[in-house]
XYZ file of C-alpha atoms in Angstrom:
155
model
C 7.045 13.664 4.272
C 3.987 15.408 5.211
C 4.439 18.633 6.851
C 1.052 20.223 7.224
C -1.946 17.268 9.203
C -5.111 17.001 8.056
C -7.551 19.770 9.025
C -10.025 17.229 10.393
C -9.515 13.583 12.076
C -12.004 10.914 12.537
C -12.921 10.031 15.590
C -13.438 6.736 16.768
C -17.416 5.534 17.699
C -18.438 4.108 21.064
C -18.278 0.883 20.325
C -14.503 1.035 18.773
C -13.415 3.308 22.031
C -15.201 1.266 24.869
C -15.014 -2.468 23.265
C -12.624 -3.143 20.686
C -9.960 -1.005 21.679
C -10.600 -1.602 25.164
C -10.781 -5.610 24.158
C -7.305 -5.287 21.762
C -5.532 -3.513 24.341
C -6.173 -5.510 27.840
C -5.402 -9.070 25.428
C -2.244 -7.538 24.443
C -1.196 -6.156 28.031
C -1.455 -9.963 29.188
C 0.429 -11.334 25.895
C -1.995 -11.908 22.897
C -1.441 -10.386 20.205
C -4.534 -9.997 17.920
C -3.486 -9.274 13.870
C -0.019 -8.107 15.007
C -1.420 -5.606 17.980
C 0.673 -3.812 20.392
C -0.198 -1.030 22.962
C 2.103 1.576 22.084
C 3.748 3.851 24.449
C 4.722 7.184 23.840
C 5.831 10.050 26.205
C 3.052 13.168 25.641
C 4.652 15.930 23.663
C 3.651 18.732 26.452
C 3.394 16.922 29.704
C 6.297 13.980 29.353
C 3.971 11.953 30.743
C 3.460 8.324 29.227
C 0.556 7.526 27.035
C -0.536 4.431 25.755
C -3.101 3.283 22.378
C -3.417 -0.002 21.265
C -1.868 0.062 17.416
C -1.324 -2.823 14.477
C 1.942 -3.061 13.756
C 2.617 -4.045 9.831
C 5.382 -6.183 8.676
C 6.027 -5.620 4.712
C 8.998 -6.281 3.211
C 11.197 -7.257 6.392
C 10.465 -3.757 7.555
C 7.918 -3.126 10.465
C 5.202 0.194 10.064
C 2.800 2.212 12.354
C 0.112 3.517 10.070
C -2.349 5.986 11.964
C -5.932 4.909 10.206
C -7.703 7.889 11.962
C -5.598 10.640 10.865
C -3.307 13.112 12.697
C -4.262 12.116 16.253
C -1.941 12.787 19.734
C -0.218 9.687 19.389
C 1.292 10.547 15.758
C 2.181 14.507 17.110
C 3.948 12.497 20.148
C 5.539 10.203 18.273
C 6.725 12.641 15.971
C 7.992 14.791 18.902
C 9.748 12.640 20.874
C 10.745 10.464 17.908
C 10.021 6.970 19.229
C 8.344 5.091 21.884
C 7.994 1.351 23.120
C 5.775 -1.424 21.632
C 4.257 -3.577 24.762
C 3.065 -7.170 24.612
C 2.414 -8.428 27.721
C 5.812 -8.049 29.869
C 7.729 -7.269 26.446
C 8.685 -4.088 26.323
C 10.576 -2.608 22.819
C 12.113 0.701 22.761
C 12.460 1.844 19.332
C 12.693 4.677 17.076
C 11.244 5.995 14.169
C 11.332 7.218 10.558
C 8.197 9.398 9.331
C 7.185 7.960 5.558
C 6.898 10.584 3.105
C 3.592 10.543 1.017
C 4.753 9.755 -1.875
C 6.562 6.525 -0.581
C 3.351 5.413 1.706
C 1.123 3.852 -1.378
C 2.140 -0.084 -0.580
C 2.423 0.664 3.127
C -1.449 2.237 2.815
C -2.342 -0.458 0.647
C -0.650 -3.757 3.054
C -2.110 -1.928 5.675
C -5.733 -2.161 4.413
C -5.379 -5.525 2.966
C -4.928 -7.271 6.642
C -6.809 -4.660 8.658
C -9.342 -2.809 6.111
C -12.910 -4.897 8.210
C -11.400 -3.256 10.863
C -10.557 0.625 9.716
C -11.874 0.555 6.151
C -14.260 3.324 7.532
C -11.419 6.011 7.826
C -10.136 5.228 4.215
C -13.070 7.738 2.113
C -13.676 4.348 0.119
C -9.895 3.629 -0.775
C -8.966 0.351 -0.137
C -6.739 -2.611 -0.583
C -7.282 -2.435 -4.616
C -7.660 0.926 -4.969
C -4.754 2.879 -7.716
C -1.626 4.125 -6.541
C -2.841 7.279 -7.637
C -5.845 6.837 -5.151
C -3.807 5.598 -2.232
C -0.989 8.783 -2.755
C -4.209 11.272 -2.557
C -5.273 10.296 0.550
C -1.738 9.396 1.827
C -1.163 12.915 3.826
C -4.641 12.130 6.555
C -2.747 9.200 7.042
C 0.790 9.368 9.210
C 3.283 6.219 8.323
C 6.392 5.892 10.551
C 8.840 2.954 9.470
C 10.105 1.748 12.906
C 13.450 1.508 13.628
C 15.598 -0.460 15.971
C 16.470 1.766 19.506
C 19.761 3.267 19.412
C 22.204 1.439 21.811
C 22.933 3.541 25.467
């Protein structure tokens, strides 16, 4: 598991902040999924307040996967915090938990990842992609945070 982030994280452009994201997020609030998106909803670290990002949620191997394409950002130090959050499409609302991925385990997460969404956040992958080595994918494996989610404990 990765224990020290990234000193630097790469911040999304205009466009990506104030159209797609914007776009992703207010389709998925009313139901549509786009390439497996969700808003996710996590309670801030510091303030306990709820914050919400739009996120693509992988499916490989019967398992599901958050994979944080820009690095270290506040959603992955919440998440980590608090140790789950809630996956909304439209009026769905999933609690869950999760697992953090240890770097050496992340290579065909990274990899599944960029195959289905690499046109989309290819740009925060320093040129690895969806054919790139293991060795290349464990290298850049601890800018990039993997949580396996897990299924919300029962109250």
């Amino acid at each position: 598991m990765s224990t020290t982030p990234a000193a630097h994280v790469i911040k999304p452009g205009w466009f990506t902040v104030n159209v797609v994201n914007r776009s992703v997020a207010w389709l998925t609030r009313r139901g549509v999924s786009v390439w497996g998106s969700r808003v996710l909803a996590v309670k801030g670290r510091k303030s306990g307040a709820w914050r919400t990002t739009p996120v693509n949620v992988l499916t490989l191997d019967g398992e599901r996967y958050l994979v944080a394409p820009r690095g270290h950002v506040q959603w992955t130090r919440n998440i980590r915090a608090v140790g789950g959050g809630e996956l909304h499409l439209g009026k769905h609302v999933e609690p869950f938990t999760v697992t953090e991925v240890g770097d050496d385990a992340k290579a065909d997460v990274l990899r599944a990842y960029l195959k289905r969404w690499k046109a989309e956040v290819g740009v925060f992958f320093a040129g690895v992609g969806p054919d790139s080595t293991d060795e290349e994918l464990r290298a850049i494996a601890p800018k990039h945070p993997v949580f396996r989610i897990d299924a919300a404990p029962h109250a």
